[in-house]
JSON list of C-alpha atoms and ligand atoms in Angstrom, two decimals:
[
{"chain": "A", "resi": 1, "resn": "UNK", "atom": "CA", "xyz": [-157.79, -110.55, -4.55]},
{"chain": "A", "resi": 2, "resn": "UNK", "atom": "CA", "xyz": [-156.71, -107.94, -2.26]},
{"chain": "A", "resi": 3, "resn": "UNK", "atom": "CA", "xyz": [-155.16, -105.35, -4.04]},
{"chain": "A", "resi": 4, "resn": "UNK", "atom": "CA", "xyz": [-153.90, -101.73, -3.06]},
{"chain": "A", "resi": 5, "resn": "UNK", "atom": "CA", "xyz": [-153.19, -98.65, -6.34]},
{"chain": "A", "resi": 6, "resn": "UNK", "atom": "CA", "xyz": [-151.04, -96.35, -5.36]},
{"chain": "A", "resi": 7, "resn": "UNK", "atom": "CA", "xyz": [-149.38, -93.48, -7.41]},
{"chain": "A", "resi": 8, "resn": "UNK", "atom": "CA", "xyz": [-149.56, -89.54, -7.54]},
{"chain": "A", "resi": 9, "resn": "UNK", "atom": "CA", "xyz": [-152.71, -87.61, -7.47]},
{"chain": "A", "resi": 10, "resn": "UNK", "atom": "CA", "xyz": [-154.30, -87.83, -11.11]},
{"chain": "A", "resi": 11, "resn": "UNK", "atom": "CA", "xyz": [-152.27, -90.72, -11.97]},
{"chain": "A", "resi": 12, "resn": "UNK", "atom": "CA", "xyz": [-155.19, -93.08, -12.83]},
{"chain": "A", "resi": 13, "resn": "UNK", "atom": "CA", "xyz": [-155.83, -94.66, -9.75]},
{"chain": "A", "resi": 14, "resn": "UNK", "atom": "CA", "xyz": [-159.19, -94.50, -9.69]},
{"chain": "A", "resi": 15, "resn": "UNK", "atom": "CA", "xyz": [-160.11, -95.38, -13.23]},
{"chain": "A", "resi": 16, "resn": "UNK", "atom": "CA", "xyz": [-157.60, -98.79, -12.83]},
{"chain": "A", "resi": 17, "resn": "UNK", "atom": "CA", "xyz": [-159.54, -99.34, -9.65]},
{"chain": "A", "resi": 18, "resn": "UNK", "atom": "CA", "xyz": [-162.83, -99.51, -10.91]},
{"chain": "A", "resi": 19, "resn": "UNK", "atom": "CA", "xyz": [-161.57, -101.99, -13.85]},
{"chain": "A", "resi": 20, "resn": "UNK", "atom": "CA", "xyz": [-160.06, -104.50, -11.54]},
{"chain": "A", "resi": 21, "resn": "UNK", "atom": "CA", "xyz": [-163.52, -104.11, -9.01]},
{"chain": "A", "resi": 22, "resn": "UNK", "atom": "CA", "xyz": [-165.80, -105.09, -11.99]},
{"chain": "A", "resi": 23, "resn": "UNK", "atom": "CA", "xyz": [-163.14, -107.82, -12.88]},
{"chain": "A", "resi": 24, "resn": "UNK", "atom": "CA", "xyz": [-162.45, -109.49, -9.64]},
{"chain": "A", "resi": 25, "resn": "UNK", "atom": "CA", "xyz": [-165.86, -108.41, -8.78]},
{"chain": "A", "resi": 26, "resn": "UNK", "atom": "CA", "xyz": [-164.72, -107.14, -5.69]},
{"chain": "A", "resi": 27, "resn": "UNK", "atom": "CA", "xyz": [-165.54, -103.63, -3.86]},
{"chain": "A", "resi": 28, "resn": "UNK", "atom": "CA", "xyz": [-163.67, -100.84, -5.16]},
{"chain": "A", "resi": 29, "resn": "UNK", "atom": "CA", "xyz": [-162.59, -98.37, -1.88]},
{"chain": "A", "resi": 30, "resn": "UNK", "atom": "CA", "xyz": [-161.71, -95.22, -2.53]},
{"chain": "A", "resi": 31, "resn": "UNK", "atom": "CA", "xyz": [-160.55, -93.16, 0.51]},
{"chain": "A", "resi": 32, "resn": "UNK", "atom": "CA", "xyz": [-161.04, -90.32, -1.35]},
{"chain": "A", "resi": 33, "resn": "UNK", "atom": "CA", "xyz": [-164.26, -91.08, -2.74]},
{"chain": "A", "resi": 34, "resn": "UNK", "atom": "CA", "xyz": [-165.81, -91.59, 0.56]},
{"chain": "A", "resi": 35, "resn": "UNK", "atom": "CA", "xyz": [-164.26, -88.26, 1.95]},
{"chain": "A", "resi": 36, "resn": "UNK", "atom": "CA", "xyz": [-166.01, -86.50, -0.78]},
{"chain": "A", "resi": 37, "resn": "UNK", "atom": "CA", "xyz": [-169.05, -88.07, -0.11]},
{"chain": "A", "resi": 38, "resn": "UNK", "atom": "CA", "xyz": [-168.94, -87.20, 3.44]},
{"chain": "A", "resi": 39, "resn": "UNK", "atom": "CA", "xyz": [-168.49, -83.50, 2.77]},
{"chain": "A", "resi": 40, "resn": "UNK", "atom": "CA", "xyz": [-171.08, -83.98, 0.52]},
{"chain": "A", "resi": 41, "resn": "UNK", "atom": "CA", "xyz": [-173.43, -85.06, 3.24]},
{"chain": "A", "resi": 42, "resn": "UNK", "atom": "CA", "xyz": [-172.23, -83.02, 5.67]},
{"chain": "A", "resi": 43, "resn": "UNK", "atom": "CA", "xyz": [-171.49, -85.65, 7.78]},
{"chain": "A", "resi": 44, "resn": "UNK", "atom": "CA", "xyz": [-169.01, -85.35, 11.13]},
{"chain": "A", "resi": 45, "resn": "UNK", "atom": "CA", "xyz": [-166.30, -86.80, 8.98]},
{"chain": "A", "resi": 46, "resn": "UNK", "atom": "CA", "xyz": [-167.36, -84.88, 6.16]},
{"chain": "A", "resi": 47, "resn": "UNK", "atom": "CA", "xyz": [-166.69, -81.51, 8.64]},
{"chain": "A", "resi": 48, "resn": "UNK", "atom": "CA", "xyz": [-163.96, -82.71, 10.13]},
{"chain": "A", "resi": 49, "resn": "UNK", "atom": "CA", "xyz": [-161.87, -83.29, 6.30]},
{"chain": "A", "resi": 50, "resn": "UNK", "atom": "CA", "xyz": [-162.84, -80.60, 4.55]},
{"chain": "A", "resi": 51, "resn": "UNK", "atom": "CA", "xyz": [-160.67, -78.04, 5.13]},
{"chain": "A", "resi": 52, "resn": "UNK", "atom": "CA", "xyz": [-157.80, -80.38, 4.58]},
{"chain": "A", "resi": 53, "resn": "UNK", "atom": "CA", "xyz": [-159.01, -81.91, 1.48]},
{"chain": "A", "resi": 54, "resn": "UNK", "atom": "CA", "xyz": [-159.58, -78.03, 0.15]},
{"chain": "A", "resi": 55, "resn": "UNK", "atom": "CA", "xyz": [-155.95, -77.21, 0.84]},
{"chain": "A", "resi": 56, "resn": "UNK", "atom": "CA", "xyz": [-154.58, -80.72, -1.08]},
{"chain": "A", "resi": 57, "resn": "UNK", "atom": "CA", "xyz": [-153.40, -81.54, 2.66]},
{"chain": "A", "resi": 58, "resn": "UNK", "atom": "CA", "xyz": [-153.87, -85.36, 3.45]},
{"chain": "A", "resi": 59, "resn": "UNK", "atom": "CA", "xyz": [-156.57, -86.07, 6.29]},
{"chain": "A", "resi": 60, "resn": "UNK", "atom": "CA", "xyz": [-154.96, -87.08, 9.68]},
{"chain": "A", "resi": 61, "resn": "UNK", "atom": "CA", "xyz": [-154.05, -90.54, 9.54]},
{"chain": "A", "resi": 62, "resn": "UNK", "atom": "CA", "xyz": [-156.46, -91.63, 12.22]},
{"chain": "A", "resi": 63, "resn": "UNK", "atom": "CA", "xyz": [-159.37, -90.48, 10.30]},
{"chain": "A", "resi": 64, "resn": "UNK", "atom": "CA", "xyz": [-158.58, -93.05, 7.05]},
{"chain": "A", "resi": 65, "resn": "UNK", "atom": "CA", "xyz": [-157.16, -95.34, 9.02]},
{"chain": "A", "resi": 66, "resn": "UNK", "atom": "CA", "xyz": [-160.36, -96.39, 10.91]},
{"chain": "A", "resi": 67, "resn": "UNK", "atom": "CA", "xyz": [-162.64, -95.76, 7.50]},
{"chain": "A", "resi": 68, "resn": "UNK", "atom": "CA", "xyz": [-160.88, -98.42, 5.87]},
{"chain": "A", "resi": 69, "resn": "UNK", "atom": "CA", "xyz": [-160.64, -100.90, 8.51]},
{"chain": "A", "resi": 70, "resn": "UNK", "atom": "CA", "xyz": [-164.57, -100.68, 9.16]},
{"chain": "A", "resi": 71, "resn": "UNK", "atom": "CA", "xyz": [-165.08, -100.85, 5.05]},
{"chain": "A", "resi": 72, "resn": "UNK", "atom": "CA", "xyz": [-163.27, -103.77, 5.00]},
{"chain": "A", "resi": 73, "resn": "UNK", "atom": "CA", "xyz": [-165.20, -105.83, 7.87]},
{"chain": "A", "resi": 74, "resn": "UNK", "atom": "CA", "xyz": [-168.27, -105.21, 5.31]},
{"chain": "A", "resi": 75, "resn": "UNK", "atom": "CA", "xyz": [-169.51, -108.71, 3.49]},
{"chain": "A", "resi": 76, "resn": "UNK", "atom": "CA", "xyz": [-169.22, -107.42, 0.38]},
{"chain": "A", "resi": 77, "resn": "UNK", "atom": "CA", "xyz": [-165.37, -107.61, 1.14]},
{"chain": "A", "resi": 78, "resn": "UNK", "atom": "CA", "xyz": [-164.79, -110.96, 2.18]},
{"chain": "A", "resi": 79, "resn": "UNK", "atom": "CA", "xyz": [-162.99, -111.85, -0.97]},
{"chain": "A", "resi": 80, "resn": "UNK", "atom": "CA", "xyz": [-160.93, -108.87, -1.50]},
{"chain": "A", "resi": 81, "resn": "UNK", "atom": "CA", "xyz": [-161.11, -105.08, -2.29]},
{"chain": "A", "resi": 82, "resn": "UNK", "atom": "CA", "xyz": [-159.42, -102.70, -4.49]},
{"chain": "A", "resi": 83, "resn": "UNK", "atom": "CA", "xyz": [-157.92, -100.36, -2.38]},
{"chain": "A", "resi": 84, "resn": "UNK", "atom": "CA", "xyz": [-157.66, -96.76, -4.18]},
{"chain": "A", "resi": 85, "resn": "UNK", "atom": "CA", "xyz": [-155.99, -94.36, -2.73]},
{"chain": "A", "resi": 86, "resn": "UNK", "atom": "CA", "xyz": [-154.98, -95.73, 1.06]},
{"chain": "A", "resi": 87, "resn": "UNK", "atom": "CA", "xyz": [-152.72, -96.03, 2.08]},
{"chain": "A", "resi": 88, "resn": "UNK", "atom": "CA", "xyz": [-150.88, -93.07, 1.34]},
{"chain": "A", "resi": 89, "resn": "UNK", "atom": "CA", "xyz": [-148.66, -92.65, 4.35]},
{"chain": "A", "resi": 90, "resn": "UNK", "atom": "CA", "xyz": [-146.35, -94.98, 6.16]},
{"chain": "A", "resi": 91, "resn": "UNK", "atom": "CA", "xyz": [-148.18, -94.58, 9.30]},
{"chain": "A", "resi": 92, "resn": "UNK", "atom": "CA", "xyz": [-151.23, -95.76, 7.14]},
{"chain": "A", "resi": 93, "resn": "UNK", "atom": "CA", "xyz": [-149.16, -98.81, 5.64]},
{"chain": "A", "resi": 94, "resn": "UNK", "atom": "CA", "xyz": [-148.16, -100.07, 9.45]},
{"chain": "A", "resi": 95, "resn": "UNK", "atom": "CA", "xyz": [-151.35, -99.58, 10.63]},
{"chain": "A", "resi": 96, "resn": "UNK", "atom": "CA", "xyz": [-153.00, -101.70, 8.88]},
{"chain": "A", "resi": 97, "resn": "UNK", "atom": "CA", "xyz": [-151.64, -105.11, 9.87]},
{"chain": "A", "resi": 98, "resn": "UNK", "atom": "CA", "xyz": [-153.00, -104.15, 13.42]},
{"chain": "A", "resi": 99, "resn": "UNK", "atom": "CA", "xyz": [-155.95, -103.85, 12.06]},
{"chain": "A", "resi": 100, "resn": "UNK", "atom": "CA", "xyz": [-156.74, -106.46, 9.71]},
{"chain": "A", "resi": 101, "resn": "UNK", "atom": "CA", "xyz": [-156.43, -105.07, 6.27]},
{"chain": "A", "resi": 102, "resn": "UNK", "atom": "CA", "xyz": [-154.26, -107.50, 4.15]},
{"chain": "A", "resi": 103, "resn": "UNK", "atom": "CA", "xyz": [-152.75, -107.25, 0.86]},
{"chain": "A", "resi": 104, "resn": "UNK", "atom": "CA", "xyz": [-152.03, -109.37, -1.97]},
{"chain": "A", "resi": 105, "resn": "UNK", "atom": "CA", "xyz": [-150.93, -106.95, -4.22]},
{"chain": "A", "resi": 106, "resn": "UNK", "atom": "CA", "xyz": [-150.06, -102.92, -4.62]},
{"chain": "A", "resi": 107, "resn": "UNK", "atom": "CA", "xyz": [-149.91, -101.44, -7.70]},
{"chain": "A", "resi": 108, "resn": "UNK", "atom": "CA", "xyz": [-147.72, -98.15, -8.41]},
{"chain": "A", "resi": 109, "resn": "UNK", "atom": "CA", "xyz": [-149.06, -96.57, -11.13]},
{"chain": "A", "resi": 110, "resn": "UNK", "atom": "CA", "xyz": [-145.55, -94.52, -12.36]},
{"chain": "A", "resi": 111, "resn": "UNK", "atom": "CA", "xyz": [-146.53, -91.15, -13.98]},
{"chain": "A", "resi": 112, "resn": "UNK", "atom": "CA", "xyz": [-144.69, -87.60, -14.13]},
{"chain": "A", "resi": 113, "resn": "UNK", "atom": "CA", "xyz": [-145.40, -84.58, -12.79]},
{"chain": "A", "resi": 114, "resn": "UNK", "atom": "CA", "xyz": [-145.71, -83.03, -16.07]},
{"chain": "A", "resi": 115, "resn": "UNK", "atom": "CA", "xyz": [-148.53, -85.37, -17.32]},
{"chain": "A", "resi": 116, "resn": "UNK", "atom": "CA", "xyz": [-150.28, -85.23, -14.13]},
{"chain": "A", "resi": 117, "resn": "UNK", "atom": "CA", "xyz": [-150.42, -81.48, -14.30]},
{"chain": "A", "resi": 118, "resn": "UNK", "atom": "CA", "xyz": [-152.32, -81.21, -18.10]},
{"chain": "A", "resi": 119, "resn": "UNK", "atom": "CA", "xyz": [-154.51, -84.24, -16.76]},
{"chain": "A", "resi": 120, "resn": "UNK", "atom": "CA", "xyz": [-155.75, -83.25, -13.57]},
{"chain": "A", "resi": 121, "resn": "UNK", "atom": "CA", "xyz": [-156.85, -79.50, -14.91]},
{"chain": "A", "resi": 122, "resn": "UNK", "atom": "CA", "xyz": [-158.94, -81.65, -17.82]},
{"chain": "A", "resi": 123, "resn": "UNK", "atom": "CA", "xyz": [-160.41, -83.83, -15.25]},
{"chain": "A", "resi": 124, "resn": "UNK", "atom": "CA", "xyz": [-164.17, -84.35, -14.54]},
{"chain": "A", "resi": 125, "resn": "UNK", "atom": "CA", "xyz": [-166.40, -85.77, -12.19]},
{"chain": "A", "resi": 126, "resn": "UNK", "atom": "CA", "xyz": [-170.16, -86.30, -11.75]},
{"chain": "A", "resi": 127, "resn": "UNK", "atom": "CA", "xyz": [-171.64, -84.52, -8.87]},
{"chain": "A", "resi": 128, "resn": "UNK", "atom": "CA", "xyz": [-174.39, -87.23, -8.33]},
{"chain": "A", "resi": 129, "resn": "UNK", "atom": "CA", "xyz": [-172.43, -90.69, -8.88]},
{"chain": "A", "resi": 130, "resn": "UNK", "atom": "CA", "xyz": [-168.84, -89.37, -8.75]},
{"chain": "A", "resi": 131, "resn": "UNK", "atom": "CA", "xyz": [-167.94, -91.68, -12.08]},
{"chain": "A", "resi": 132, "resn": "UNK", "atom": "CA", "xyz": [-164.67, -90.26, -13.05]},
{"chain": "A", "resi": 133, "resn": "UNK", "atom": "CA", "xyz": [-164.19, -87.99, -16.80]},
{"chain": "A", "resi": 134, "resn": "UNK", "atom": "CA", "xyz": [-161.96, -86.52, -18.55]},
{"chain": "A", "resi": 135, "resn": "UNK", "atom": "CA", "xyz": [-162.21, -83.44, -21.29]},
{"chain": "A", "resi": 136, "resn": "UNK", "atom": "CA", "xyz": [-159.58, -84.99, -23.78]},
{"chain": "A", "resi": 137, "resn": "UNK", "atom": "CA", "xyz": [-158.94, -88.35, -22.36]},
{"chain": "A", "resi": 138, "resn": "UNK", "atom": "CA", "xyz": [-161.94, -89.84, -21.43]},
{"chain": "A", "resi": 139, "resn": "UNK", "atom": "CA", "xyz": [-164.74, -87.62, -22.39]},
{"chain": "A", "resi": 140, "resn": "UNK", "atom": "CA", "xyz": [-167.93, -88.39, -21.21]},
{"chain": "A", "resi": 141, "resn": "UNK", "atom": "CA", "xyz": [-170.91, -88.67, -25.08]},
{"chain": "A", "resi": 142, "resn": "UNK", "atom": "CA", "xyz": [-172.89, -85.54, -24.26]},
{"chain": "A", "resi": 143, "resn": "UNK", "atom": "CA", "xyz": [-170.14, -82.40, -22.79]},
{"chain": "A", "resi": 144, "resn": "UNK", "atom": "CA", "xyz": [-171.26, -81.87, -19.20]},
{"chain": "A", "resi": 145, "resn": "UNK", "atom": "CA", "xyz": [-173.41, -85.17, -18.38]},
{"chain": "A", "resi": 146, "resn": "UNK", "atom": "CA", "xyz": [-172.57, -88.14, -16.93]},
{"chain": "A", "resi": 147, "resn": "UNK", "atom": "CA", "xyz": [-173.22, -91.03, -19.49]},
{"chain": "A", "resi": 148, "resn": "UNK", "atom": "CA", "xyz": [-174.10, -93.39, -16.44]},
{"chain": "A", "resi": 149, "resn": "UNK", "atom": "CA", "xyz": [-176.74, -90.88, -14.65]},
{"chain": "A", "resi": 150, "resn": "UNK", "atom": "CA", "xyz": [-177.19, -88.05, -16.57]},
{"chain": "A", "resi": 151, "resn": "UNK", "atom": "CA", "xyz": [-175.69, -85.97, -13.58]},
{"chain": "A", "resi": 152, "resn": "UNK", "atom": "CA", "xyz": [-173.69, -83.16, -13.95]},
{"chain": "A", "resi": 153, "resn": "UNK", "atom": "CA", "xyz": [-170.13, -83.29, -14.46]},
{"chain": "A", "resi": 154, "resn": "UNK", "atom": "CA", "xyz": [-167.82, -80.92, -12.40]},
{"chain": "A", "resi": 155, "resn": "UNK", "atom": "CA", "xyz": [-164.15, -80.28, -11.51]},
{"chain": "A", "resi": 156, "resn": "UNK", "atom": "CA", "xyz": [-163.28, -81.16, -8.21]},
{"chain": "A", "resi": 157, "resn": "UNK", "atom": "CA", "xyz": [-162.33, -78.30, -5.96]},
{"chain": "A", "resi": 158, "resn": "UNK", "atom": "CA", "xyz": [-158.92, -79.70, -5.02]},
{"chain": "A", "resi": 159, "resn": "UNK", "atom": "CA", "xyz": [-158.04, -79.88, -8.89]},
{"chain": "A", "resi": 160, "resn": "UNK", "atom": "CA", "xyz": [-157.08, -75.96, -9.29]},
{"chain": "A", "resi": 161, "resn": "UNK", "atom": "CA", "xyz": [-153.66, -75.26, -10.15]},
{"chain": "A", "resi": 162, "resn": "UNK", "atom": "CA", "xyz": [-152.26, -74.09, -6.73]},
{"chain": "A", "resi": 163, "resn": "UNK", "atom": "CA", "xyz": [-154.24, -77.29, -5.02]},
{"chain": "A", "resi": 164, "resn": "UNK", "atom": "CA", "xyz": [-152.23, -79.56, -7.51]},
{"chain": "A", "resi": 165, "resn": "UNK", "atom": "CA", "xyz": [-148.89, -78.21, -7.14]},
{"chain": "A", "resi": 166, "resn": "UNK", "atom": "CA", "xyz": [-149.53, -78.43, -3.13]},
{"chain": "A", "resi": 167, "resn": "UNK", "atom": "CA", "xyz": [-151.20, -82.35, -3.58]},
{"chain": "A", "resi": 168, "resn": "UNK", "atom": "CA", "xyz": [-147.68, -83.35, -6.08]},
{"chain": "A", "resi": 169, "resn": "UNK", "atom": "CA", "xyz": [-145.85, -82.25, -3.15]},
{"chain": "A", "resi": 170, "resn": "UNK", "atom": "CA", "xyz": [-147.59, -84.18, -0.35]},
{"chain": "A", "resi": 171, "resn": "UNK", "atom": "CA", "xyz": [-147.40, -86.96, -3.10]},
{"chain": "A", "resi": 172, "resn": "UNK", "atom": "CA", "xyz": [-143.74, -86.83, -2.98]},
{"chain": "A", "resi": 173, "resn": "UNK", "atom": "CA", "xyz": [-143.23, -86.01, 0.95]},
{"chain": "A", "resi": 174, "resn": "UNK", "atom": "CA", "xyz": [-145.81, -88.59, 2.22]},
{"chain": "A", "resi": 175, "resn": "UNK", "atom": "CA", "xyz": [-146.52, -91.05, -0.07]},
{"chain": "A", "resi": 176, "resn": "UNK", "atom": "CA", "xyz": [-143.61, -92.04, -2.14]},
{"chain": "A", "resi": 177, "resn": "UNK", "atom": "CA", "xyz": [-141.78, -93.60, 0.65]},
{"chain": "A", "resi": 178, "resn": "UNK", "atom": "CA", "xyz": [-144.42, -96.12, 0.50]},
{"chain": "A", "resi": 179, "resn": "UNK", "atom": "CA", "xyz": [-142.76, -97.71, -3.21]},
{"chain": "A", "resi": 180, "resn": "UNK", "atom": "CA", "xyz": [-139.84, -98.99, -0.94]},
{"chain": "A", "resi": 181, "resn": "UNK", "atom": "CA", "xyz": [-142.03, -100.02, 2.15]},
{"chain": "A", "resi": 182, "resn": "UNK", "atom": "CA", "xyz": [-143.80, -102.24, -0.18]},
{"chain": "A", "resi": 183, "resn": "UNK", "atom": "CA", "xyz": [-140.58, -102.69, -2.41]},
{"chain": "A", "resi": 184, "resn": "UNK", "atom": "CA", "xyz": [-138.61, -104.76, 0.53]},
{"chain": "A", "resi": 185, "resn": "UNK", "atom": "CA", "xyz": [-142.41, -106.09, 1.71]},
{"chain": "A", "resi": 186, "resn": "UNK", "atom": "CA", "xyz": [-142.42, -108.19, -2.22]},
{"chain": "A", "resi": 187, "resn": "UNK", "atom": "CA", "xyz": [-146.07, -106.88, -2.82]},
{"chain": "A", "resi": 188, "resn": "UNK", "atom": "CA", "xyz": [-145.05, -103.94, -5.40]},
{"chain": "A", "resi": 189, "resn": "UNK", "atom": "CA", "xyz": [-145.59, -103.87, -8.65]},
{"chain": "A", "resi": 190, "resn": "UNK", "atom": "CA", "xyz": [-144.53, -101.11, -10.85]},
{"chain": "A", "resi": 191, "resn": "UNK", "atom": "CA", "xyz": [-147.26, -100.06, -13.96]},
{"chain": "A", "resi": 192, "resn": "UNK", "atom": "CA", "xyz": [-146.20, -97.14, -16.27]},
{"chain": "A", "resi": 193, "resn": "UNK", "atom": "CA", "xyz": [-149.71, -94.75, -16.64]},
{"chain": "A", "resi": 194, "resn": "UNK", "atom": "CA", "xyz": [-148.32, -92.50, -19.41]},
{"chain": "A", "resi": 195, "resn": "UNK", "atom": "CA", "xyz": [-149.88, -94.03, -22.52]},
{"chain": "A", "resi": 196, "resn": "UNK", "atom": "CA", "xyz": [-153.62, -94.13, -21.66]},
{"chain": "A", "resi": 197, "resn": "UNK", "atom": "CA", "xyz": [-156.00, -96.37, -20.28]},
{"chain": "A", "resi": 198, "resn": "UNK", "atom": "CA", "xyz": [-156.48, -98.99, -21.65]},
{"chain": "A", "resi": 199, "resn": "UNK", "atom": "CA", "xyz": [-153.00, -99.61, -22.48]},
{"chain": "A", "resi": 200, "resn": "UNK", "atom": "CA", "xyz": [-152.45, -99.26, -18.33]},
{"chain": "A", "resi": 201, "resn": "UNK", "atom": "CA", "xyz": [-155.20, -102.07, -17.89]},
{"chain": "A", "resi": 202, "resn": "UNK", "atom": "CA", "xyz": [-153.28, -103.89, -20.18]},
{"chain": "A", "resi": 203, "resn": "UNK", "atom": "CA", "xyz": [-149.61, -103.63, -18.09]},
{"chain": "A", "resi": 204, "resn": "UNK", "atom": "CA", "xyz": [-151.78, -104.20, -14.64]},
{"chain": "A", "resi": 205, "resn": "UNK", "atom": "CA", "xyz": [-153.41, -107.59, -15.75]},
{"chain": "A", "resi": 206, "resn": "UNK", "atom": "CA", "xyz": [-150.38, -108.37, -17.37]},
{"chain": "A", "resi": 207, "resn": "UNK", "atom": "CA", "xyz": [-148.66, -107.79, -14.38]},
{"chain": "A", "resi": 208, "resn": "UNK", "atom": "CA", "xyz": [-150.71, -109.22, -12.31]},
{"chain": "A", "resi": 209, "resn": "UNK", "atom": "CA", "xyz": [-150.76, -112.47, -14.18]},
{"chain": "A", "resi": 210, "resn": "UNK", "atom": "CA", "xyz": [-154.61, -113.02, -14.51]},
{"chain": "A", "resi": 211, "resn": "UNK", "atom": "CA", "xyz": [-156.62, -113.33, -18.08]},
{"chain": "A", "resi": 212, "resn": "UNK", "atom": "CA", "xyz": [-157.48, -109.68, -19.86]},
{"chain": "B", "resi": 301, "resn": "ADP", "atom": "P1", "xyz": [-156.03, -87.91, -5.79]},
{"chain": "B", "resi": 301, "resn": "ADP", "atom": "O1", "xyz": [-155.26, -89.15, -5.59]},
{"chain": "B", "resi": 301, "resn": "ADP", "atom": "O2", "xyz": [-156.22, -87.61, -7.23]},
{"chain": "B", "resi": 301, "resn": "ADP", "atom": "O3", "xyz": [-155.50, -86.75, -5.01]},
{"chain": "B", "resi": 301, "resn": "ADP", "atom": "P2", "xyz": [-158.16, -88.94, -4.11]},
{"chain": "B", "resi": 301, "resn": "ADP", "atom": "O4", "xyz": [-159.61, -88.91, -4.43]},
{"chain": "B", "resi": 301, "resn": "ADP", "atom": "O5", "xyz": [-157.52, -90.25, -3.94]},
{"chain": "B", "resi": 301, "resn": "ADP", "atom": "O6", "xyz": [-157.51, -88.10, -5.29]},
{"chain": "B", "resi": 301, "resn": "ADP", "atom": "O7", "xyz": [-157.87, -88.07, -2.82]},
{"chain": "B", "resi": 301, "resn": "ADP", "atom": "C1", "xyz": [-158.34, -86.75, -2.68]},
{"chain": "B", "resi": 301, "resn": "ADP", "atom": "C2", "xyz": [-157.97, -86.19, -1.32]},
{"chain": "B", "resi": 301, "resn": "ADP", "atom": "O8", "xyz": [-158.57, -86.99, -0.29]},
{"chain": "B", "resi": 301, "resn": "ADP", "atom": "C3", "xyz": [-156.50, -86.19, -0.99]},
{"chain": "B", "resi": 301, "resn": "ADP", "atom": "O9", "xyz": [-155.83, -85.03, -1.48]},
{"chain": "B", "resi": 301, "resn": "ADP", "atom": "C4", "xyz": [-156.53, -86.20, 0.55]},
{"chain": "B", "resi": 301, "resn": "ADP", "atom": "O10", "xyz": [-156.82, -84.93, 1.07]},
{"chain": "B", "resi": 301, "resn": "ADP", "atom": "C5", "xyz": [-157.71, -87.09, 0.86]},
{"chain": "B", "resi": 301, "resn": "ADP", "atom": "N1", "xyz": [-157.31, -88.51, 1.02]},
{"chain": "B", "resi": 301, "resn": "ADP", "atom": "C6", "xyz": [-157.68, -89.55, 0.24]},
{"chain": "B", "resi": 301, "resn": "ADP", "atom": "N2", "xyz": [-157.11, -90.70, 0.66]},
{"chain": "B", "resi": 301, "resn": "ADP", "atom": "C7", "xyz": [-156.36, -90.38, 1.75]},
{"chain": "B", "resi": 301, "resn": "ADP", "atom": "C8", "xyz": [-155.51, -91.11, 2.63]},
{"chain": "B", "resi": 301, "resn": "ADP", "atom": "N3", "xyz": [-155.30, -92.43, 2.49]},
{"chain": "B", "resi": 301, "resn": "ADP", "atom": "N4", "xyz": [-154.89, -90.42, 3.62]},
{"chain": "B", "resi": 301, "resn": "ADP", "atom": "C9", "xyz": [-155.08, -89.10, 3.80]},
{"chain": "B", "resi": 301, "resn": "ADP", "atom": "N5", "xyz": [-155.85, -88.35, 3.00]},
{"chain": "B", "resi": 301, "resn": "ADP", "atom": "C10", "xyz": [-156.49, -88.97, 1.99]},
{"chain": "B", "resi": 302, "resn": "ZN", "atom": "ZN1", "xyz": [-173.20, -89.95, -12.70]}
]
């Protein structure tokens, strides 16, 4: 099962993602994910994205592109990935039939600038595992600790106020072209994310036609 999530920052991408991985059993990839922990590490690519993840920018195309496509030649892949977050432009979206990275499925996750606004302010992660929280929606038992590590739970730079209003519009500008790329290519399929969750999971699995 090779499946890409798209949608708008905060729309739930990354929690559906990491459902469908432990279903399928297959690697969740989350461009974003590995950006972070890049700048984490200080690595070269964690240098050379920083800035632009700080701003709510997207990272050149270039950059992601050839992440993905060497994630993807890993083992662990060989019978699918949940893509999370890439792509995200339409340069991204040709590139990747030159380089190997097929897809069965994308799922738009459809959500509204007003509910992505009071979700991404609430909106936690843990600093040492990255597992995704959220104050009201998806809180983790103990206020500040992540229930998988016990690491501490912070808000992601790029999820201030003036970061989100930039990221919404690179959402709109870059990315939303990609519904009727993958509209004409047959692969989309479109998921409301307004109503929580698990009643998301639900609409995906439905949609996707595969046991809950
Ligand atoms: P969100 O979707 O909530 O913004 P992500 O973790 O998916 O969160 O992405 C965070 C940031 O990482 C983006 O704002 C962007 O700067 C960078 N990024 C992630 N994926 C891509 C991509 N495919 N292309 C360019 N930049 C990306
Ligand atoms: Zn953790």
């Amino acid at each position: 099962m090779r499946i890409a999530i798209m949608g708008p920052p905060g729309g739930g991408k990354g929690t559906q993602a990491e459902i469908l991985s432990e279903k399928f059993s297959v690697p969740h990839i989350s461009t974003g994910a590995i950006i972070r922990a890049a700048i984490r590490e200080k690595s070269e690519l964690g240098i050379a994205t920083e800035k632009y993840i700080a701003e709510g920018q997207l990272v050149p195309d270039e950059l992601v592109i050839g992440m993905v496509a060497e994630r993807v030649k890993d083992d662990d892949c060989k019978d699918g990935y949940i893509l999370d977050g890439f792509p995200r432009t339409l340069v991204q979206a040709a590139a990747m039939e030159e380089n190997d990275i097929k897809l069965d499925y994308v799922i738009n996750l459809v959500v509204s600038d007003n509910v992505i606004i009071k979700r991404l302010g609430g909106r936690r992660e843990c600093k040492v595992c990255a597992a995704p929280y959220h104050v009201d929606f998806n809180p983790s038992l103990k206020e500040g600790i992540c229930d998988k590590c016990g690491g501490e739970l912070i808000q992601r730079p790029d999820d201030v106020p003036e970061t989100i209003k930039e990221r919404l519009s690179v959402y709109h500008k870059e990315t939303e072209p990609l519904i009727e790329f993958y509209k004409k290519a047959n692969l989309l399929i479109n998921v409301e994310s307004c109503d929580g969750i698990e009643k998301t999971t639900e609409a995906v699995v439905q949609a996707l036609g595969v046991k809950g």
